Amino acid sequence: MFVDGASDTMIVIDSSTGEIIPAYLFVCALGRSCYPYAEAFPTKANEHWIAAHRAFEYYGGLPLILVPDNDKSAVTLADQYDPEINKTYLRWRNTMMLP
């Protein structure tokens, strides 16, 4: 599953108050499936990034491999061959998936 956070914020309007709320979009897709999942969150904090993986429920299972783009919520140091994965994200991944 390929995962990423959109770099620009989007605007969500609270229908009851009219308040304009900035939001960050989490997006993911199963490779070659053309079957995307997207969800807006108020921040890119680790807890929101991890919560966005409820995409697993949407897809009905766990992927064998997660491929995060270089979003700081997932990747601390970008490198083409050996990226450094955010420690919180890595710990969470290890509890959710097969080694």
PDB file of C-alpha atoms in Angstrom:
ATOM      1  CA  MET A   1       0.000   0.000   0.000  1.00  0.00           C
ATOM      2  CA  PHE A   2       1.418   3.368  -1.021  1.00  0.00           C
ATOM      3  CA  VAL A   3       0.758   6.124   1.549  1.00  0.00           C
ATOM      4  CA  ASP A   4       1.317   9.879   1.477  1.00  0.00           C
ATOM      5  CA  GLY A   5       0.116  13.145   2.895  1.00  0.00           C
ATOM      6  CA  ALA A   6      -0.852  15.899   0.481  1.00  0.00           C
ATOM      7  CA  SER A   7       1.578  18.786   0.931  1.00  0.00           C
ATOM      8  CA  ASP A   8      -0.943  21.624   0.747  1.00  0.00           C
ATOM      9  CA  THR A   9      -3.784  22.106   3.184  1.00  0.00           C
ATOM     10  CA  MET A  10      -7.353  21.981   2.054  1.00  0.00           C
ATOM     11  CA  ILE A  11     -10.284  23.850   3.568  1.00  0.00           C
ATOM     12  CA  VAL A  12     -13.152  22.185   5.391  1.00  0.00           C
ATOM     13  CA  ILE A  13     -16.195  24.288   6.237  1.00  0.00           C
ATOM     14  CA  ASP A  14     -18.154  23.373   9.364  1.00  0.00           C
ATOM     15  CA  SER A  15     -21.733  23.223   8.076  1.00  0.00           C
ATOM     16  CA  SER A  16     -23.261  24.234  11.416  1.00  0.00           C
ATOM     17  CA  THR A  17     -21.016  27.237  12.191  1.00  0.00           C
ATOM     18  CA  GLY A  18     -19.563  28.210   8.821  1.00  0.00           C
ATOM     19  CA  GLU A  19     -16.090  28.073  10.393  1.00  0.00           C
ATOM     20  CA  ILE A  20     -13.276  27.543   7.905  1.00  0.00           C
ATOM     21  CA  ILE A  21     -10.922  24.825   9.132  1.00  0.00           C
ATOM     22  CA  PRO A  22      -7.612  23.970   7.469  1.00  0.00           C
ATOM     23  CA  ALA A  23      -7.108  20.241   6.980  1.00  0.00           C
ATOM     24  CA  TYR A  24      -4.398  17.896   5.733  1.00  0.00           C
ATOM     25  CA  LEU A  25      -5.253  15.108   3.351  1.00  0.00           C
ATOM     26  CA  PHE A  26      -3.945  11.579   3.880  1.00  0.00           C
ATOM     27  CA  VAL A  27      -4.048   9.492   0.719  1.00  0.00           C
ATOM     28  CA  CYS A  28      -3.179   5.898  -0.034  1.00  0.00           C
ATOM     29  CA  ALA A  29      -3.760   3.263  -2.673  1.00  0.00           C
ATOM     30  CA  LEU A  30      -3.118  -0.387  -3.204  1.00  0.00           C
ATOM     31  CA  GLY A  31      -0.504  -0.797  -5.904  1.00  0.00           C
ATOM     32  CA  ARG A  32      -1.948  -0.960  -9.423  1.00  0.00           C
ATOM     33  CA  SER A  33      -5.482  -1.170  -8.061  1.00  0.00           C
ATOM     34  CA  CYS A  34      -6.788   2.327  -8.869  1.00  0.00           C
ATOM     35  CA  TYR A  35      -8.560   1.945  -5.530  1.00  0.00           C
ATOM     36  CA  PRO A  36      -7.675   5.065  -3.489  1.00  0.00           C
ATOM     37  CA  TYR A  37      -8.511   6.038   0.078  1.00  0.00           C
ATOM     38  CA  ALA A  38      -8.382   9.638   1.325  1.00  0.00           C
ATOM     39  CA  GLU A  39      -9.221  11.255   4.642  1.00  0.00           C
ATOM     40  CA  ALA A  40      -8.780  14.788   6.013  1.00  0.00           C
ATOM     41  CA  PHE A  41      -7.208  15.511   9.416  1.00  0.00           C
ATOM     42  CA  PRO A  42      -6.584  18.740  11.377  1.00  0.00           C
ATOM     43  CA  THR A  43      -2.807  18.139  11.620  1.00  0.00           C
ATOM     44  CA  LYS A  44      -0.054  15.901  10.287  1.00  0.00           C
ATOM     45  CA  ALA A  45       0.807  14.763  13.817  1.00  0.00           C
ATOM     46  CA  ASN A  46       1.775  11.119  14.304  1.00  0.00           C
ATOM     47  CA  GLU A  47      -1.530  10.236  15.953  1.00  0.00           C
ATOM     48  CA  HIS A  48      -3.475  11.512  12.934  1.00  0.00           C
ATOM     49  CA  TRP A  49      -1.105   9.857  10.462  1.00  0.00           C
ATOM     50  CA  ILE A  50      -1.533   6.530  12.240  1.00  0.00           C
ATOM     51  CA  ALA A  51      -5.309   6.989  12.625  1.00  0.00           C
ATOM     52  CA  ALA A  52      -5.509   7.488   8.861  1.00  0.00           C
ATOM     53  CA  HIS A  53      -4.464   3.894   8.426  1.00  0.00           C
ATOM     54  CA  ARG A  54      -8.028   2.900   9.203  1.00  0.00           C
ATOM     55  CA  ALA A  55      -7.779   2.552   5.448  1.00  0.00           C
ATOM     56  CA  PHE A  56      -6.990  -1.068   6.332  1.00  0.00           C
ATOM     57  CA  GLU A  57     -10.634  -1.414   7.387  1.00  0.00           C
ATOM     58  CA  TYR A  58     -11.738   0.242   4.147  1.00  0.00           C
ATOM     59  CA  TYR A  59      -9.679  -2.251   2.132  1.00  0.00           C
ATOM     60  CA  GLY A  60     -10.709  -5.154   4.360  1.00  0.00           C
ATOM     61  CA  GLY A  61      -7.220  -6.336   5.311  1.00  0.00           C
ATOM     62  CA  LEU A  62      -3.561  -5.578   5.865  1.00  0.00           C
ATOM     63  CA  PRO A  63      -1.095  -5.093   3.019  1.00  0.00           C
ATOM     64  CA  LEU A  64       2.136  -7.073   3.060  1.00  0.00           C
ATOM     65  CA  ILE A  65       4.158  -3.901   2.466  1.00  0.00           C
ATOM     66  CA  LEU A  66       3.650  -0.232   3.365  1.00  0.00           C
ATOM     67  CA  VAL A  67       5.444   2.247   1.120  1.00  0.00           C
ATOM     68  CA  PRO A  68       5.341   5.746   2.614  1.00  0.00           C
ATOM     69  CA  ASP A  69       6.353   8.700   0.496  1.00  0.00           C
ATOM     70  CA  ASN A  70       8.675  11.236   2.132  1.00  0.00           C
ATOM     71  CA  ASP A  71       6.058  12.787   4.392  1.00  0.00           C
ATOM     72  CA  LYS A  72       7.701  13.716   7.724  1.00  0.00           C
ATOM     73  CA  SER A  73       4.958  11.837   9.592  1.00  0.00           C
ATOM     74  CA  ALA A  74       6.408   8.632   8.175  1.00  0.00           C
ATOM     75  CA  VAL A  75       9.983   9.309   7.031  1.00  0.00           C
ATOM     76  CA  THR A  76      12.508  11.131   9.207  1.00  0.00           C
ATOM     77  CA  LEU A  77      15.340  11.074   6.659  1.00  0.00           C
ATOM     78  CA  ALA A  78      14.621  10.542   2.982  1.00  0.00           C
ATOM     79  CA  ASP A  79      17.004   8.307   1.052  1.00  0.00           C
ATOM     80  CA  GLN A  80      16.356   6.441  -2.187  1.00  0.00           C
ATOM     81  CA  TYR A  81      17.837   3.178  -0.876  1.00  0.00           C
ATOM     82  CA  ASP A  82      17.665   3.335   2.908  1.00  0.00           C
ATOM     83  CA  PRO A  83      15.201   5.914   4.266  1.00  0.00           C
ATOM     84  CA  GLU A  84      14.949   6.433   8.011  1.00  0.00           C
ATOM     85  CA  ILE A  85      11.381   5.695   9.109  1.00  0.00           C
ATOM     86  CA  ASN A  86       9.812   7.749  11.920  1.00  0.00           C
ATOM     87  CA  LYS A  87      10.243   5.686  15.119  1.00  0.00           C
ATOM     88  CA  THR A  88       6.614   6.043  16.231  1.00  0.00           C
ATOM     89  CA  TYR A  89       5.370   4.952  12.812  1.00  0.00           C
ATOM     90  CA  LEU A  90       7.805   2.038  12.715  1.00  0.00           C
ATOM     91  CA  ARG A  91       6.766   0.800  16.197  1.00  0.00           C
ATOM     92  CA  TRP A  92       3.095   1.036  15.222  1.00  0.00           C
ATOM     93  CA  ARG A  93       3.744  -0.772  11.943  1.00  0.00           C
ATOM     94  CA  ASN A  94       5.528  -3.584  13.761  1.00  0.00           C
ATOM     95  CA  THR A  95       2.517  -4.127  16.041  1.00  0.00           C
ATOM     96  CA  MET A  96       0.068  -4.163  13.131  1.00  0.00           C
ATOM     97  CA  MET A  97       1.802  -6.205  10.472  1.00  0.00           C
ATOM     98  CA  LEU A  98       3.828  -9.301   9.905  1.00  0.00           C
ATOM     99  CA  PRO A  99       7.610  -8.820  10.212  1.00  0.00           C
TER     100      PRO A  99
END
